[in-house]
Tab-separated table of C-alpha atoms in Angstrom:
chain	number	residue	atom	x	y	z
G	1	UNK	CA	-74.425	211.508	-107.932
G	2	UNK	CA	-71.377	213.701	-108.561
G	3	UNK	CA	-72.676	216.519	-106.346
G	4	UNK	CA	-73.539	214.073	-103.598
G	5	UNK	CA	-70.112	212.485	-103.933
G	6	UNK	CA	-68.336	215.842	-103.626
G	7	UNK	CA	-70.444	216.701	-100.584
G	8	UNK	CA	-69.588	213.386	-98.948
G	9	UNK	CA	-65.884	213.814	-99.739
G	10	UNK	CA	-65.830	217.290	-98.172
G	11	UNK	CA	-67.867	216.143	-95.162
G	12	UNK	CA	-65.518	213.227	-94.536
G	13	UNK	CA	-62.290	215.175	-94.866
G	14	UNK	CA	-63.513	217.919	-92.559
G	15	UNK	CA	-65.304	215.971	-89.849
G	16	UNK	CA	-64.829	212.212	-90.032
G	17	UNK	CA	-61.163	211.531	-90.839
G	18	UNK	CA	-59.852	212.392	-87.356
G	19	UNK	CA	-61.992	209.563	-85.985
G	20	UNK	CA	-61.632	206.838	-88.600
G	21	UNK	CA	-57.915	206.611	-89.245
G	22	UNK	CA	-56.970	203.083	-88.242
G	23	UNK	CA	-53.294	204.004	-87.917
G	24	UNK	CA	-53.442	205.410	-84.378
G	25	UNK	CA	-49.739	205.612	-83.581
G	26	UNK	CA	-47.598	208.395	-82.067
G	27	UNK	CA	-46.898	211.298	-84.400
G	28	UNK	CA	-43.965	210.500	-86.657
G	29	UNK	CA	-41.567	212.665	-88.589
G	30	UNK	CA	-42.633	212.220	-92.190
G	31	UNK	CA	-41.569	213.662	-95.501
G	32	UNK	CA	-44.098	216.307	-96.568
G	33	UNK	CA	-46.913	214.504	-98.414
G	34	UNK	CA	-47.928	215.505	-101.903
G	35	UNK	CA	-51.451	216.450	-103.017
G	36	UNK	CA	-54.128	213.833	-103.647
G	37	UNK	CA	-54.730	213.113	-107.324
G	38	UNK	CA	-58.518	212.974	-107.721
G	39	UNK	CA	-59.465	211.444	-111.076
G	40	UNK	CA	-62.932	212.368	-112.345
G	41	UNK	CA	-65.062	210.235	-114.648
G	42	UNK	CA	-64.912	211.501	-118.223
G	43	UNK	CA	-67.006	208.713	-119.751
G	44	UNK	CA	-70.747	208.324	-120.201
G	45	UNK	CA	-72.907	206.690	-117.537
G	46	UNK	CA	-73.193	203.499	-119.608
G	47	UNK	CA	-69.466	203.207	-120.291
G	48	UNK	CA	-67.327	200.980	-118.050
G	49	UNK	CA	-64.935	202.681	-115.665
G	50	UNK	CA	-62.494	201.578	-112.971
G	51	UNK	CA	-61.704	198.444	-114.972
G	52	UNK	CA	-59.340	195.973	-113.357
G	53	UNK	CA	-58.570	192.284	-113.751
G	54	UNK	CA	-57.536	189.552	-111.324
G	55	UNK	CA	-56.636	185.885	-111.555
G	56	UNK	CA	-59.633	183.643	-110.883
G	57	UNK	CA	-58.495	180.051	-110.773
G	58	UNK	CA	-56.692	177.993	-113.372
G	59	UNK	CA	-56.745	179.624	-116.831
G	60	UNK	CA	-59.398	182.178	-115.876
G	61	UNK	CA	-59.477	185.912	-115.275
G	62	UNK	CA	-62.028	188.044	-113.449
G	63	UNK	CA	-62.875	191.373	-115.066
G	64	UNK	CA	-64.307	193.992	-112.711
G	65	UNK	CA	-65.837	197.248	-113.899
G	66	UNK	CA	-68.322	199.850	-112.681
G	67	UNK	CA	-71.108	201.676	-114.511
G	68	UNK	CA	-73.290	204.532	-113.331
G	69	UNK	CA	-76.103	203.173	-115.527
G	70	UNK	CA	-77.764	200.281	-113.676
G	71	UNK	CA	-79.203	198.909	-116.913
G	72	UNK	CA	-75.790	197.867	-118.268
G	73	UNK	CA	-75.418	194.080	-118.326
G	74	UNK	CA	-72.609	192.239	-116.546
G	75	UNK	CA	-71.031	190.861	-119.714
G	76	UNK	CA	-67.515	190.792	-121.139
G	77	UNK	CA	-66.687	190.023	-124.777
G	78	UNK	CA	-63.120	188.982	-125.543
G	79	UNK	CA	-60.837	187.650	-128.253
G	80	UNK	CA	-57.256	187.537	-129.521
G	81	UNK	CA	-57.699	190.215	-132.162
G	82	UNK	CA	-58.740	193.858	-131.701
G	83	UNK	CA	-62.473	194.296	-132.258
G	84	UNK	CA	-63.075	190.578	-132.922
G	85	UNK	CA	-64.628	188.827	-129.923
G	86	UNK	CA	-65.206	185.093	-130.167
G	87	UNK	CA	-65.753	184.699	-126.432
G	88	UNK	CA	-68.469	186.110	-124.206
G	89	UNK	CA	-69.192	185.615	-120.512
G	90	UNK	CA	-71.901	186.802	-118.163
G	91	UNK	CA	-71.106	187.507	-114.540
G	92	UNK	CA	-72.654	188.977	-111.433
G	93	UNK	CA	-73.145	192.463	-110.080
G	94	UNK	CA	-73.417	194.212	-106.750
G	95	UNK	CA	-73.595	197.671	-105.224
G	96	UNK	CA	-73.469	199.115	-101.732
G	97	UNK	CA	-74.435	202.104	-99.640
G	98	UNK	CA	-72.152	203.867	-97.197
G	99	UNK	CA	-73.852	206.568	-95.116
G	100	UNK	CA	-74.881	209.153	-97.781
G	101	UNK	CA	-73.014	207.469	-100.644
G	102	UNK	CA	-74.358	204.892	-103.099
G	103	UNK	CA	-71.961	203.118	-105.398
G	104	UNK	CA	-72.430	202.521	-109.074
G	105	UNK	CA	-73.203	199.067	-110.417
G	106	UNK	CA	-70.155	196.887	-109.733
G	107	UNK	CA	-69.739	194.071	-112.261
G	108	UNK	CA	-67.611	190.940	-111.762
G	109	UNK	CA	-67.267	188.688	-114.811
G	110	UNK	CA	-65.114	185.563	-114.937
G	111	UNK	CA	-63.781	184.726	-118.388
G	112	UNK	CA	-61.893	181.743	-119.754
G	113	UNK	CA	-60.368	179.277	-120.230
G	114	UNK	CA	-57.518	181.449	-121.481
G	115	UNK	CA	-54.175	180.545	-122.991
G	116	UNK	CA	-51.019	181.496	-121.065
G	117	UNK	CA	-48.742	184.341	-122.105
G	118	UNK	CA	-51.327	185.586	-124.598
G	119	UNK	CA	-52.788	189.023	-125.290
G	120	UNK	CA	-56.584	189.294	-125.215
G	121	UNK	CA	-58.751	192.231	-126.237
G	122	UNK	CA	-62.000	192.807	-124.402
G	123	UNK	CA	-65.029	195.044	-124.047
G	124	UNK	CA	-67.126	195.448	-120.909
G	125	UNK	CA	-70.907	195.773	-120.764
G	126	UNK	CA	-71.238	195.831	-124.561
G	127	UNK	CA	-70.197	199.482	-124.593
G	128	UNK	CA	-67.321	201.902	-124.412
G	129	UNK	CA	-63.610	201.519	-125.108
G	130	UNK	CA	-61.718	198.337	-125.878
G	131	UNK	CA	-59.154	197.129	-123.337
G	132	UNK	CA	-56.444	194.498	-123.539
G	133	UNK	CA	-54.508	192.318	-121.126
G	134	UNK	CA	-51.790	189.685	-121.265
G	135	UNK	CA	-52.143	186.444	-119.327
G	136	UNK	CA	-49.193	185.315	-117.191
G	137	UNK	CA	-46.893	182.569	-118.484
G	138	UNK	CA	-47.419	178.970	-117.415
G	139	UNK	CA	-43.699	178.362	-116.967
G	140	UNK	CA	-40.671	180.300	-115.744
G	141	UNK	CA	-39.547	183.014	-115.918
G	142	UNK	CA	-42.343	185.050	-114.321
G	143	UNK	CA	-42.117	188.564	-112.894
G	144	UNK	CA	-44.120	190.237	-110.131
G	145	UNK	CA	-44.327	193.994	-109.493
G	146	UNK	CA	-44.853	194.555	-105.758
G	147	UNK	CA	-45.780	197.668	-103.797
G	148	UNK	CA	-47.888	198.407	-100.734
G	149	UNK	CA	-49.666	201.412	-99.222
G	150	UNK	CA	-50.307	202.887	-102.626
G	151	UNK	CA	-52.784	205.702	-102.088
G	152	UNK	CA	-53.481	208.283	-104.781
G	153	UNK	CA	-51.077	211.184	-104.572
G	154	UNK	CA	-48.559	212.688	-106.967
G	155	UNK	CA	-46.034	210.244	-105.486
G	156	UNK	CA	-48.419	207.401	-106.322
G	157	UNK	CA	-48.764	208.572	-109.918
G	158	UNK	CA	-44.964	208.661	-110.257
G	159	UNK	CA	-44.611	205.156	-108.793
G	160	UNK	CA	-47.272	203.763	-111.142
G	161	UNK	CA	-45.609	205.420	-114.117
G	162	UNK	CA	-42.278	203.843	-113.193
G	163	UNK	CA	-43.860	200.408	-112.776
G	164	UNK	CA	-45.563	200.688	-116.161
G	165	UNK	CA	-42.316	201.631	-117.895
G	166	UNK	CA	-41.039	198.044	-117.543
G	167	UNK	CA	-43.235	195.038	-118.240
G	168	UNK	CA	-44.292	192.517	-115.595
G	169	UNK	CA	-46.764	189.644	-115.359
G	170	UNK	CA	-48.675	190.117	-112.083
G	171	UNK	CA	-49.086	193.066	-109.685
G	172	UNK	CA	-49.075	192.289	-105.943
G	173	UNK	CA	-50.334	194.781	-103.350
G	174	UNK	CA	-50.070	193.913	-99.610
G	175	UNK	CA	-52.805	196.234	-98.377
G	176	UNK	CA	-53.821	199.900	-98.116
G	177	UNK	CA	-55.125	200.636	-101.580
G	178	UNK	CA	-57.076	203.879	-101.966
G	179	UNK	CA	-56.753	205.538	-98.540
G	180	UNK	CA	-60.407	206.475	-98.926
G	181	UNK	CA	-60.932	206.119	-95.159
G	182	UNK	CA	-64.757	206.212	-95.508
G	183	UNK	CA	-64.722	208.943	-98.196
G	184	UNK	CA	-66.224	206.739	-100.887
G	185	UNK	CA	-65.600	209.031	-103.894
G	186	UNK	CA	-61.898	208.376	-103.284
G	187	UNK	CA	-62.521	204.692	-104.019
G	188	UNK	CA	-63.929	205.726	-107.393
G	189	UNK	CA	-60.993	208.039	-108.046
G	190	UNK	CA	-58.512	205.308	-107.124
G	191	UNK	CA	-60.164	202.875	-109.525
G	192	UNK	CA	-59.800	205.368	-112.349
G	193	UNK	CA	-56.196	206.190	-111.411
G	194	UNK	CA	-54.993	202.582	-111.524
G	195	UNK	CA	-57.135	201.467	-114.490
G	196	UNK	CA	-54.376	201.975	-117.121
G	197	UNK	CA	-52.277	199.357	-115.302
G	198	UNK	CA	-54.936	197.250	-113.583
G	199	UNK	CA	-56.872	196.645	-116.806
G	200	UNK	CA	-53.762	195.254	-118.545
G	201	UNK	CA	-52.181	192.956	-115.936
G	202	UNK	CA	-53.822	191.067	-113.055
G	203	UNK	CA	-53.804	192.946	-109.749
G	204	UNK	CA	-53.829	190.698	-106.696
G	205	UNK	CA	-54.432	192.577	-103.466
G	206	UNK	CA	-55.027	191.996	-99.783
G	207	UNK	CA	-56.552	194.324	-97.223
G	208	UNK	CA	-54.815	196.813	-94.945
G	209	UNK	CA	-56.019	198.866	-92.009
G	210	UNK	CA	-57.248	201.658	-94.286
G	211	UNK	CA	-59.721	199.237	-95.870
G	212	UNK	CA	-61.523	198.602	-92.548
G	213	UNK	CA	-63.738	201.715	-92.743
G	214	UNK	CA	-65.661	201.022	-89.544
G	215	UNK	CA	-67.504	204.119	-88.359
G	216	UNK	CA	-69.336	204.175	-85.003
G	217	UNK	CA	-73.133	204.495	-85.204
G	218	UNK	CA	-73.187	205.044	-88.985
G	219	UNK	CA	-71.381	201.994	-90.408
G	220	UNK	CA	-70.586	198.770	-88.571
G	221	UNK	CA	-69.776	196.517	-91.546
G	222	UNK	CA	-66.021	196.403	-91.985
G	223	UNK	CA	-64.357	196.088	-95.394
G	224	UNK	CA	-67.670	196.847	-97.139
G	225	UNK	CA	-66.157	198.927	-99.952
G	226	UNK	CA	-63.082	196.728	-100.372
G	227	UNK	CA	-65.025	193.482	-100.603
G	228	UNK	CA	-67.538	194.916	-103.077
G	229	UNK	CA	-64.925	196.427	-105.390
G	230	UNK	CA	-61.914	194.098	-105.159
G	231	UNK	CA	-63.228	190.546	-105.390
G	232	UNK	CA	-60.298	188.131	-105.188
G	233	UNK	CA	-60.221	184.350	-105.886
G	234	UNK	CA	-61.044	183.236	-102.361
G	235	UNK	CA	-63.742	180.807	-103.515
G	236	UNK	CA	-61.368	179.324	-106.080
G	237	UNK	CA	-58.792	178.724	-103.312
G	238	UNK	CA	-61.376	177.259	-100.889
G	239	UNK	CA	-61.355	180.263	-98.559
G	240	UNK	CA	-64.596	181.460	-97.012
G	241	UNK	CA	-63.357	185.059	-96.874
G	242	UNK	CA	-62.241	187.612	-99.446
G	243	UNK	CA	-59.700	188.759	-96.844
G	244	UNK	CA	-57.388	185.776	-97.415
G	245	UNK	CA	-56.827	183.472	-100.370
G	246	UNK	CA	-54.122	181.969	-102.588
G	247	UNK	CA	-53.324	181.468	-106.258
G	248	UNK	CA	-50.710	179.911	-108.525
G	249	UNK	CA	-48.729	181.489	-111.334
G	250	UNK	CA	-46.231	179.342	-113.231
G	251	UNK	CA	-44.320	177.566	-110.414
G	252	UNK	CA	-45.099	180.127	-107.701
G	253	UNK	CA	-47.760	179.638	-105.039
G	254	UNK	CA	-48.778	183.001	-103.573
G	255	UNK	CA	-50.698	183.297	-100.305
G	256	UNK	CA	-52.490	186.529	-99.373
G	257	UNK	CA	-53.208	186.756	-95.637
G	258	UNK	CA	-55.452	189.080	-93.637
G	259	UNK	CA	-53.840	191.053	-90.817
G	260	UNK	CA	-57.220	192.427	-89.692
G	261	UNK	CA	-59.305	189.296	-89.388
G	262	UNK	CA	-58.938	186.468	-86.860
G	263	UNK	CA	-55.680	184.557	-87.148
G	264	UNK	CA	-55.232	182.539	-83.946
G	265	UNK	CA	-55.043	178.742	-84.034
G	266	UNK	CA	-58.830	178.385	-83.665
G	267	UNK	CA	-59.632	180.805	-86.473
G	268	UNK	CA	-60.918	179.978	-89.951
G	269	UNK	CA	-57.935	181.769	-91.480
G	270	UNK	CA	-55.430	179.664	-89.537
G	271	UNK	CA	-57.163	176.417	-90.448
G	272	UNK	CA	-57.415	177.483	-94.085
G	273	UNK	CA	-53.716	178.461	-94.228
G	274	UNK	CA	-52.634	175.180	-92.690
G	275	UNK	CA	-54.619	173.214	-95.280
G	276	UNK	CA	-53.560	175.452	-98.159
G	277	UNK	CA	-49.836	175.106	-97.448
G	278	UNK	CA	-50.140	171.350	-96.959
G	279	UNK	CA	-51.438	170.967	-100.529
G	280	UNK	CA	-48.435	172.633	-102.186
G	281	UNK	CA	-46.252	170.201	-104.105
G	282	UNK	CA	-42.801	171.780	-104.047
G	283	UNK	CA	-41.686	169.575	-106.931
G	284	UNK	CA	-44.138	171.222	-109.336
G	285	UNK	CA	-44.447	174.492	-107.387
G	286	UNK	CA	-40.960	175.192	-106.013
G	287	UNK	CA	-41.675	178.739	-104.795
G	288	UNK	CA	-44.024	179.846	-102.017
G	289	UNK	CA	-44.574	183.567	-101.387
G	290	UNK	CA	-46.757	185.179	-98.705
G	291	UNK	CA	-48.188	188.710	-98.505
G	292	UNK	CA	-49.794	190.416	-95.507
G	293	UNK	CA	-50.160	193.985	-94.336
G	294	UNK	CA	-48.685	194.483	-90.850
G	295	UNK	CA	-45.024	193.336	-90.860
G	296	UNK	CA	-43.856	190.621	-88.503
G	297	UNK	CA	-40.307	191.964	-88.552
G	298	UNK	CA	-39.686	195.704	-88.488
G	299	UNK	CA	-36.918	197.996	-87.177
G	300	UNK	CA	-38.782	201.208	-87.925
G	301	UNK	CA	-40.409	203.077	-85.037
G	302	UNK	CA	-43.627	203.263	-87.063
G	303	UNK	CA	-46.157	200.542	-86.169
G	304	UNK	CA	-43.612	198.830	-83.950
G	305	UNK	CA	-44.914	195.468	-82.730
G	306	UNK	CA	-48.287	195.686	-84.464
G	307	UNK	CA	-47.753	192.410	-86.349
G	308	UNK	CA	-46.365	190.537	-83.357
G	309	UNK	CA	-49.518	188.681	-82.285
G	310	UNK	CA	-50.056	187.395	-85.816
G	311	UNK	CA	-46.401	186.354	-86.030
G	312	UNK	CA	-46.665	184.379	-82.803
G	313	UNK	CA	-49.817	182.665	-84.052
G	314	UNK	CA	-48.787	181.812	-87.608
G	315	UNK	CA	-45.010	181.966	-88.041
G	316	UNK	CA	-44.485	178.271	-87.352
G	317	UNK	CA	-46.854	177.383	-90.212
G	318	UNK	CA	-44.811	179.405	-92.679
G	319	UNK	CA	-41.535	178.049	-91.330
G	320	UNK	CA	-42.663	174.418	-91.502
G	321	UNK	CA	-43.816	174.930	-95.093
G	322	UNK	CA	-40.462	176.524	-95.974
G	323	UNK	CA	-42.022	179.701	-97.320
G	324	UNK	CA	-39.415	181.570	-99.374
G	325	UNK	CA	-40.393	185.245	-99.000
G	326	UNK	CA	-42.908	187.264	-96.953
G	327	UNK	CA	-43.889	190.741	-98.187
G	328	UNK	CA	-45.694	193.292	-96.039
G	329	UNK	CA	-46.702	196.961	-96.084
G	330	UNK	CA	-48.052	199.258	-93.342
G	331	UNK	CA	-44.674	200.853	-92.549
G	332	UNK	CA	-44.074	203.589	-95.109
G	333	UNK	CA	-40.504	202.669	-95.900
G	334	UNK	CA	-38.468	199.841	-97.423
G	335	UNK	CA	-36.664	197.175	-95.419
G	336	UNK	CA	-35.195	193.760	-96.280
G	337	UNK	CA	-34.295	191.149	-93.665
G	338	UNK	CA	-32.206	188.005	-93.691
G	339	UNK	CA	-33.896	184.618	-93.553
G	340	UNK	CA	-35.490	184.651	-90.119
G	341	UNK	CA	-37.453	182.443	-87.751
G	342	UNK	CA	-38.537	183.317	-84.223
G	343	UNK	CA	-36.434	186.507	-84.127
G	344	UNK	CA	-33.228	184.714	-85.078
G	345	UNK	CA	-31.364	184.268	-88.327
G	346	UNK	CA	-32.319	180.891	-89.783
G	347	UNK	CA	-31.317	179.609	-93.209
G	348	UNK	CA	-34.624	177.749	-93.445
G	349	UNK	CA	-36.860	180.716	-92.624
G	350	UNK	CA	-38.402	183.198	-95.064
G	351	UNK	CA	-36.799	186.439	-96.179
G	352	UNK	CA	-38.978	189.267	-94.850
G	353	UNK	CA	-39.435	192.422	-96.942
G	354	UNK	CA	-41.403	195.536	-96.001
G	355	UNK	CA	-42.524	197.525	-99.022
G	356	UNK	CA	-45.163	199.989	-97.793
G	357	UNK	CA	-43.700	202.758	-99.916
G	358	UNK	CA	-46.107	203.241	-102.807
G	359	UNK	CA	-46.810	206.949	-102.324
G	360	UNK	CA	-49.618	207.330	-99.782
G	361	UNK	CA	-50.845	210.691	-98.453
G	362	UNK	CA	-49.305	210.207	-94.984
G	363	UNK	CA	-45.718	210.470	-96.231
G	364	UNK	CA	-42.740	208.377	-95.174
G	365	UNK	CA	-41.789	206.743	-91.882
G	366	UNK	CA	-38.350	208.256	-91.401
G	367	UNK	CA	-37.336	206.954	-87.970
G	368	UNK	CA	-35.482	203.650	-87.941
G	369	UNK	CA	-34.243	202.331	-84.611
G	370	UNK	CA	-30.529	202.569	-83.862
G	371	UNK	CA	-28.242	200.710	-83.846
G	372	UNK	CA	-29.499	198.602	-86.782
G	373	UNK	CA	-30.575	195.054	-86.051
G	374	UNK	CA	-28.157	192.401	-87.355
G	375	UNK	CA	-31.215	190.764	-88.951
G	376	UNK	CA	-31.911	193.802	-91.149
G	377	UNK	CA	-29.869	193.839	-94.360
G	378	UNK	CA	-31.128	197.023	-96.025
G	379	UNK	CA	-33.514	199.779	-94.961
G	380	UNK	CA	-34.437	203.149	-96.388
G	381	UNK	CA	-37.265	205.667	-96.046
G	382	UNK	CA	-38.080	206.365	-99.674
G	383	UNK	CA	-41.005	205.752	-101.971
G	384	UNK	CA	-40.540	203.082	-104.613
G	385	UNK	CA	-41.546	199.615	-105.766
G	386	UNK	CA	-40.095	196.123	-105.975
G	387	UNK	CA	-39.785	193.409	-108.575
G	388	UNK	CA	-39.470	189.682	-108.027
G	389	UNK	CA	-38.341	187.878	-111.161
G	390	UNK	CA	-38.438	184.132	-110.681
G	391	UNK	CA	-36.010	182.739	-113.212
G	392	UNK	CA	-36.549	179.007	-112.669
G	393	UNK	CA	-37.306	176.512	-109.914
G	394	UNK	CA	-34.141	177.446	-108.045
G	395	UNK	CA	-33.262	181.112	-108.605
G	396	UNK	CA	-35.089	184.428	-108.320
G	397	UNK	CA	-33.915	188.027	-108.494
G	398	UNK	CA	-35.328	190.630	-106.125
G	399	UNK	CA	-34.834	194.340	-106.800
G	400	UNK	CA	-36.100	197.488	-105.125
G	401	UNK	CA	-36.402	200.643	-107.204
G	402	UNK	CA	-36.371	203.989	-105.434
G	403	UNK	CA	-38.863	206.550	-106.702
G	404	UNK	CA	-36.654	209.528	-107.557
G	405	UNK	CA	-39.631	211.629	-108.612
G	406	UNK	CA	-39.249	211.604	-112.402
G	407	UNK	CA	-37.255	208.380	-112.625
G	408	UNK	CA	-36.696	205.035	-110.944
G	409	UNK	CA	-33.330	204.086	-109.462
G	410	UNK	CA	-32.243	200.554	-108.598
G	411	UNK	CA	-31.251	200.828	-104.941
G	412	UNK	CA	-31.245	197.260	-103.585
G	413	UNK	CA	-31.043	193.817	-105.173
G	414	UNK	CA	-30.334	190.258	-104.146
G	415	UNK	CA	-30.453	186.790	-105.683
G	416	UNK	CA	-32.652	184.273	-103.863
G	417	UNK	CA	-32.517	180.493	-103.840
G	418	UNK	CA	-35.721	178.547	-103.338
G	419	UNK	CA	-35.858	176.600	-100.084
G	420	UNK	CA	-37.385	173.719	-102.030
G	421	UNK	CA	-33.886	172.968	-103.332
G	422	UNK	CA	-32.159	173.146	-99.937
G	423	UNK	CA	-31.608	169.620	-98.639
G	424	UNK	CA	-30.513	170.954	-95.230
G	425	UNK	CA	-33.950	172.531	-94.657
G	426	UNK	CA	-35.976	169.344	-95.010
G	427	UNK	CA	-35.972	166.575	-92.403
G	428	UNK	CA	-34.305	163.420	-93.719
G	429	UNK	CA	-37.508	161.484	-93.162
G	430	UNK	CA	-39.577	163.908	-95.230
G	431	UNK	CA	-38.524	165.320	-98.586
G	432	UNK	CA	-39.834	168.571	-100.025
G	433	UNK	CA	-41.635	166.536	-102.684
G	434	UNK	CA	-44.002	165.234	-100.039
G	435	UNK	CA	-45.314	168.653	-99.044
């Protein structure tokens, strides 16, 4: 399997990558990229690898792991003390083929009910090392680490190290995970690279263009690898697609949208989003956050206008629901906008933040348009990550931390006020409590 994987990796990098990159834009001036960090498997075939966890409905967590041994059962044992497991759950498994590549056995096991803000110890498949995770709190404060376009380079490793140095509750990733681009061994490497973080805190992700992996003649099923490996709680949030879903943490409702699946008013995604937002009670869930890949607002020359059709189709839904913040990736830089609606400053619109600066192999998008737009409050072409700390039902603190190679530097911060508390943003005939 290893030899076949190395052959496929070499074949893809040499011959296929020029054809499958989904980011077909004019050549940009980028900071020199750093080498890919390829993480090999140093465990036995029966031991779990690429372990990551994700929220799976109220008080439950999904544990995902991969084994090379197909005889390993899809079970997870867990408990509140190291080595003492009083809970056990059995899940499901899958695998897939991609041209010459065949994945290992991919296990998805849903465990719970779990107590909030509690550390659990767990073992996957009845074998191998013990892992641990902490569940998010049920009440404020709650903190999210947010970064897009992660990849697996030396920049990525530095960003992950800086994120891990300060605790958080949930990791949010608005698309472009592994940058495998059909080279399937890079999906395995990515899973091993992020395991130290992704096995300890829930990682909630949505797809980007680099997850599409369509290849003419050979592979027509899009998102095959992504959907098999990164199962998100779409069923739990009544979505028919793993490409868009929602979840709740404490008093924050988070919506993950798909930039690369249908989004017009007749689409399943549009209808699902409309229904999902309508169910949010802003009295008990005062914050609403949205993530998607291609930004709707962007003053960088990279990917200019690529999110426009989705904005035209869906922006009014977010505005009517008084969404607080929209995070996106795709553009390899950082940018924060004012509250905006329909290309104008609007105190009742979301704050838009582009954070596609995780450390991908393509480098940075260095060319911002001049003069700066009055809607753009801060922009910089640097790698880094962000943190959203929601203090209570009214206030949240946003900070962006520049990746200065060996350390992290706070470069931008702002206090946010939830729109649920703004009386001027709700029609007099309809209070926020009714939404």
